[in-house]
Amino acid sequence: KQEVTQIPAALSVPEGENLVLNCSFTDSAIYNLQWFRQDPGKGLTSLLLIQSSQREQTSGRLNASLDKSSGRSTLYIAASQPGDSATYLCAVRNTDKLIFGTGTRLQVFP
Amino acid sequence: GAGVSQSPSNKVTEKGKDVELRCDPISGHTALYWYRQSLGQGLEFLIYFQGNSAPDKSGLPSDRFSAERTGGSVSTLTIQRTQQEDSAVYLCASSSNVGQNQPQHFGDGTRLSIL
């Protein structure tokens, strides 16, 4: 059974810092891995999707890497801003559904 | 274009009542997914549709839960004889096909509270 873990569970940093959020999964037979952002009371916003054959994806200040063999992904956020404050979820897909981690709650203070 | 739309955004009902939750996917998306997000369980898969058929219902927690999709578009998730443990946020997502490479796009969810 696929299990997805995210570390840390919560993170509070001053504005401007570079951040690394971690995601690990137990079954490396995945199709892809997706990073999401969730704001309070809202749904999920897709940030990046990495196919199983890819090593990384970049979008603006965000960079996600994937090491499928070791069951790990990282989300790197450069020059963090207060607007980045949210819960970040990773999810892996190895069938038709996504299996989610428990999330990292990020707070960036001015 | 418009994103995934869910209604109602909030629903409060008494234990034992039936509820219907609606999801309107992105136009043209053939795959539709239901997930549930609760405090104790995180985000968990319920069911997915490809067109109007549901090949995978493995996540439905009991026979009180059912879902249907008509016309390859709108889907309804029905919970009969609601229990307090059904309280959660129910999220719907759609993707352009069920293929492994397509990202899932989520709605804002329905927050269900059972009194």
Tab-separated table of C-alpha atoms in Angstrom:
chain	number	residue	atom	x	y	z
A	1	LYS	CA	0.000	0.000	0.000
A	2	GLN	CA	1.337	3.381	-1.049
A	3	GLU	CA	2.068	5.753	1.826
A	4	VAL	CA	3.095	9.379	1.399
A	5	THR	CA	4.801	11.376	4.135
A	6	GLN	CA	5.614	15.067	4.270
A	7	ILE	CA	8.202	16.724	6.474
A	8	PRO	CA	8.033	19.121	8.203
A	9	ALA	CA	4.384	19.250	9.234
A	10	ALA	CA	4.659	22.984	9.835
A	11	LEU	CA	7.174	25.682	9.037
A	12	SER	CA	7.373	29.358	9.960
A	13	VAL	CA	10.010	31.547	8.322
A	14	PRO	CA	10.767	35.224	7.704
A	15	GLU	CA	10.172	36.679	4.301
A	16	GLY	CA	13.009	36.229	1.816
A	17	GLU	CA	14.199	32.821	2.945
A	18	ASN	CA	14.671	29.918	0.539
A	19	LEU	CA	12.679	26.848	1.613
A	20	VAL	CA	12.704	23.115	1.018
A	21	LEU	CA	9.628	20.983	1.612
A	22	ASN	CA	10.027	17.225	1.596
A	23	CYS	CA	7.803	14.416	0.371
A	24	SER	CA	8.542	10.700	0.549
A	25	PHE	CA	6.599	7.707	-0.756
A	26	THR	CA	6.934	3.978	-0.170
A	27	ASP	CA	6.112	2.535	-3.613
A	28	SER	CA	8.337	3.809	-6.420
A	29	ALA	CA	6.022	2.490	-9.152
A	30	ILE	CA	4.351	5.837	-9.770
A	31	TYR	CA	3.108	7.557	-12.911
A	32	ASN	CA	3.724	11.058	-11.652
A	33	LEU	CA	3.923	13.274	-8.594
A	34	GLN	CA	1.992	16.492	-8.188
A	35	TRP	CA	2.519	19.378	-5.761
A	36	PHE	CA	-0.492	21.395	-4.659
A	37	ARG	CA	-1.147	24.472	-2.613
A	38	GLN	CA	-4.237	24.805	-0.398
A	39	ASP	CA	-5.364	28.076	1.125
A	40	PRO	CA	-7.713	28.014	4.150
A	41	GLY	CA	-11.264	27.137	3.138
A	42	LYS	CA	-10.262	26.597	-0.462
A	43	GLY	CA	-9.625	23.708	-2.791
A	44	LEU	CA	-6.280	22.617	-4.156
A	45	THR	CA	-4.273	24.588	-6.676
A	46	SER	CA	-1.892	22.544	-8.790
A	47	LEU	CA	1.650	23.927	-8.693
A	48	LEU	CA	3.820	21.414	-10.495
A	49	LEU	CA	3.468	17.937	-11.962
A	50	ILE	CA	6.528	15.749	-12.503
A	51	GLN	CA	6.210	12.697	-14.727
A	52	SER	CA	7.928	9.515	-13.560
A	53	SER	CA	10.521	9.890	-16.317
A	54	GLN	CA	11.417	13.438	-15.281
A	55	ARG	CA	13.827	14.655	-12.631
A	56	GLU	CA	12.498	18.152	-12.019
A	57	GLN	CA	10.028	20.839	-12.997
A	58	THR	CA	10.221	24.589	-12.534
A	59	SER	CA	7.632	27.318	-12.405
A	60	GLY	CA	8.699	30.801	-11.393
A	61	ARG	CA	10.145	30.666	-7.879
A	62	LEU	CA	9.163	27.020	-7.481
A	63	ASN	CA	11.286	24.016	-8.348
A	64	ALA	CA	10.252	20.428	-7.714
A	65	SER	CA	12.572	17.465	-7.994
A	66	LEU	CA	11.822	13.762	-8.115
A	67	ASP	CA	14.032	10.812	-7.218
A	68	LYS	CA	11.747	7.906	-7.943
A	69	SER	CA	14.177	5.172	-6.962
A	70	SER	CA	14.586	6.550	-3.469
A	71	GLY	CA	10.930	7.558	-3.161
A	72	ARG	CA	11.556	11.255	-2.598
A	73	SER	CA	10.514	14.622	-3.930
A	74	THR	CA	11.374	18.120	-2.787
A	75	LEU	CA	9.667	21.422	-3.433
A	76	TYR	CA	12.059	24.342	-3.378
A	77	ILE	CA	10.609	27.830	-2.884
A	78	ALA	CA	13.006	30.675	-3.593
A	79	ALA	CA	12.813	34.085	-1.931
A	80	SER	CA	9.662	33.284	0.054
A	81	GLN	CA	6.894	35.887	0.392
A	82	PRO	CA	3.984	36.264	2.833
A	83	GLY	CA	1.668	35.346	-0.043
A	84	ASP	CA	3.290	31.897	-0.102
A	85	SER	CA	1.665	31.130	3.250
A	86	ALA	CA	-0.563	28.061	2.728
A	87	THR	CA	-0.583	24.301	3.151
A	88	TYR	CA	1.491	22.435	0.565
A	89	LEU	CA	0.471	18.912	-0.378
A	90	CYS	CA	2.260	16.351	-2.486
A	91	ALA	CA	0.408	13.512	-4.166
A	92	VAL	CA	1.569	10.484	-6.125
A	93	ARG	CA	-0.327	8.692	-8.805
A	94	ASN	CA	0.219	4.999	-9.447
A	95	THR	CA	-3.235	4.017	-10.607
A	96	ASP	CA	-6.220	6.189	-11.391
A	97	LYS	CA	-6.193	8.093	-8.142
A	98	LEU	CA	-3.924	10.395	-6.224
A	99	ILE	CA	-2.488	9.371	-2.863
A	100	PHE	CA	-1.844	12.452	-0.764
A	101	GLY	CA	0.611	13.313	1.938
A	102	THR	CA	-0.555	15.025	5.116
A	103	GLY	CA	0.852	18.374	4.044
A	104	THR	CA	3.246	21.037	5.259
A	105	ARG	CA	1.663	24.160	6.722
A	106	LEU	CA	3.851	27.106	5.756
A	107	GLN	CA	3.761	30.564	7.273
A	108	VAL	CA	5.960	33.331	5.881
A	109	PHE	CA	5.988	36.441	8.040
A	110	PRO	CA	7.033	39.941	6.942
B	1	GLY	CA	-12.268	29.124	-18.844
B	2	ALA	CA	-14.228	28.241	-15.720
B	3	GLY	CA	-12.749	25.856	-13.208
B	4	VAL	CA	-14.334	22.981	-11.337
B	5	SER	CA	-17.486	24.176	-9.598
B	6	GLN	CA	-18.965	22.539	-6.509
B	7	SER	CA	-22.214	23.200	-4.702
B	8	PRO	CA	-23.214	23.869	-2.075
B	9	SER	CA	-20.052	25.378	-0.618
B	10	ASN	CA	-21.310	24.620	2.885
B	11	LYS	CA	-23.943	22.186	4.134
B	12	VAL	CA	-25.125	21.664	7.681
B	13	THR	CA	-27.593	18.872	8.315
B	14	GLU	CA	-28.886	16.653	11.064
B	15	LYS	CA	-27.678	13.138	11.612
B	16	GLY	CA	-29.762	10.643	9.664
B	17	LYS	CA	-30.650	12.971	6.797
B	18	ASP	CA	-29.597	12.370	3.192
B	19	VAL	CA	-27.377	14.888	1.385
B	20	GLU	CA	-26.451	15.483	-2.234
B	21	LEU	CA	-23.250	17.186	-3.289
B	22	ARG	CA	-22.763	18.439	-6.820
B	23	CYS	CA	-19.694	18.777	-9.000
B	24	ASP	CA	-19.513	20.525	-12.355
B	25	PRO	CA	-16.158	19.699	-14.000
B	26	ILE	CA	-14.154	21.770	-16.414
B	27	SER	CA	-15.848	21.682	-19.800
B	28	GLY	CA	-14.503	18.849	-21.936
B	29	HIS	CA	-12.863	16.970	-19.073
B	30	THR	CA	-13.778	13.299	-19.311
B	31	ALA	CA	-12.335	12.150	-15.989
B	32	LEU	CA	-13.891	13.197	-12.686
B	33	TYR	CA	-12.750	12.363	-9.161
B	34	TRP	CA	-14.216	12.683	-5.675
B	35	TYR	CA	-12.013	12.999	-2.593
B	36	ARG	CA	-12.729	13.603	1.068
B	37	GLN	CA	-10.623	15.712	3.408
B	38	SER	CA	-11.134	15.223	7.121
B	39	LEU	CA	-9.078	16.172	10.151
B	40	GLY	CA	-8.200	12.681	11.192
B	41	GLN	CA	-7.691	11.099	7.768
B	42	GLY	CA	-6.195	13.758	5.527
B	43	LEU	CA	-7.185	13.694	1.874
B	44	GLU	CA	-8.523	10.364	0.644
B	45	PHE	CA	-9.858	9.101	-2.661
B	46	LEU	CA	-13.527	8.103	-2.917
B	47	ILE	CA	-14.432	7.352	-6.545
B	48	TYR	CA	-13.577	8.299	-10.088
B	49	PHE	CA	-15.517	8.441	-13.346
B	50	GLN	CA	-14.397	8.045	-16.907
B	51	GLY	CA	-17.298	9.426	-18.866
B	52	ASN	CA	-20.423	8.168	-17.090
B	53	SER	CA	-18.940	4.927	-15.798
B	54	ALA	CA	-17.134	4.471	-12.483
B	55	PRO	CA	-14.338	1.918	-12.876
B	56	ASP	CA	-13.032	2.484	-9.361
B	57	LYS	CA	-15.352	2.862	-6.389
B	58	SER	CA	-12.864	1.417	-3.954
B	59	GLY	CA	-12.671	4.501	-1.769
B	60	LEU	CA	-16.353	4.763	-0.899
B	61	PRO	CA	-16.395	4.182	2.878
B	62	SER	CA	-19.773	2.423	3.101
B	63	ASP	CA	-22.872	1.546	1.123
B	64	ARG	CA	-24.436	4.775	2.350
B	65	PHE	CA	-22.245	6.556	-0.192
B	66	SER	CA	-23.056	6.556	-3.894
B	67	ALA	CA	-22.227	8.719	-6.880
B	68	GLU	CA	-23.419	9.125	-10.403
B	69	ARG	CA	-22.474	11.112	-13.446
B	70	THR	CA	-24.777	11.928	-16.304
B	71	GLY	CA	-24.034	13.222	-19.775
B	72	GLY	CA	-20.334	12.913	-19.108
B	73	SER	CA	-20.480	16.147	-17.183
B	74	VAL	CA	-22.090	16.903	-13.807
B	75	SER	CA	-21.627	14.411	-10.988
B	76	THR	CA	-23.596	13.994	-7.770
B	77	LEU	CA	-22.264	12.391	-4.601
B	78	THR	CA	-25.067	11.185	-2.326
B	79	ILE	CA	-24.699	10.262	1.331
B	80	GLN	CA	-27.687	8.504	2.878
B	81	ARG	CA	-28.508	8.426	6.588
B	82	THR	CA	-25.617	10.735	7.418
B	83	GLN	CA	-23.460	10.095	10.467
B	84	GLN	CA	-21.265	12.513	12.396
B	85	GLU	CA	-18.134	10.857	11.035
B	86	ASP	CA	-19.226	11.943	7.549
B	87	SER	CA	-18.368	15.527	8.479
B	88	ALA	CA	-15.551	16.592	6.155
B	89	VAL	CA	-14.727	18.658	3.106
B	90	TYR	CA	-15.687	16.838	-0.077
B	91	LEU	CA	-13.488	17.794	-3.024
B	92	CYS	CA	-14.082	17.156	-6.683
B	93	ALA	CA	-11.428	17.173	-9.393
B	94	SER	CA	-11.406	16.717	-13.137
B	95	SER	CA	-8.797	16.025	-15.789
B	96	SER	CA	-8.856	16.042	-19.538
B	97	ASN	CA	-8.675	12.238	-19.653
B	98	VAL	CA	-7.946	9.387	-17.316
B	99	GLY	CA	-4.454	9.001	-18.698
B	100	GLN	CA	-1.599	9.072	-16.263
B	101	ASN	CA	-0.048	12.280	-17.570
B	102	GLN	CA	-2.856	14.728	-16.966
B	103	PRO	CA	-2.997	16.911	-13.855
B	104	GLN	CA	-6.150	16.936	-11.772
B	105	HIS	CA	-7.830	20.295	-11.230
B	106	PHE	CA	-9.769	20.748	-8.021
B	107	GLY	CA	-12.850	22.683	-6.999
B	108	ASP	CA	-13.157	24.565	-3.703
B	109	GLY	CA	-15.068	21.736	-2.073
B	110	THR	CA	-18.244	21.319	-0.060
B	111	ARG	CA	-17.821	21.605	3.690
B	112	LEU	CA	-20.291	19.146	5.232
B	113	SER	CA	-21.171	19.326	8.907
B	114	ILE	CA	-23.384	16.687	10.513
B	115	LEU	CA	-24.995	17.768	13.778
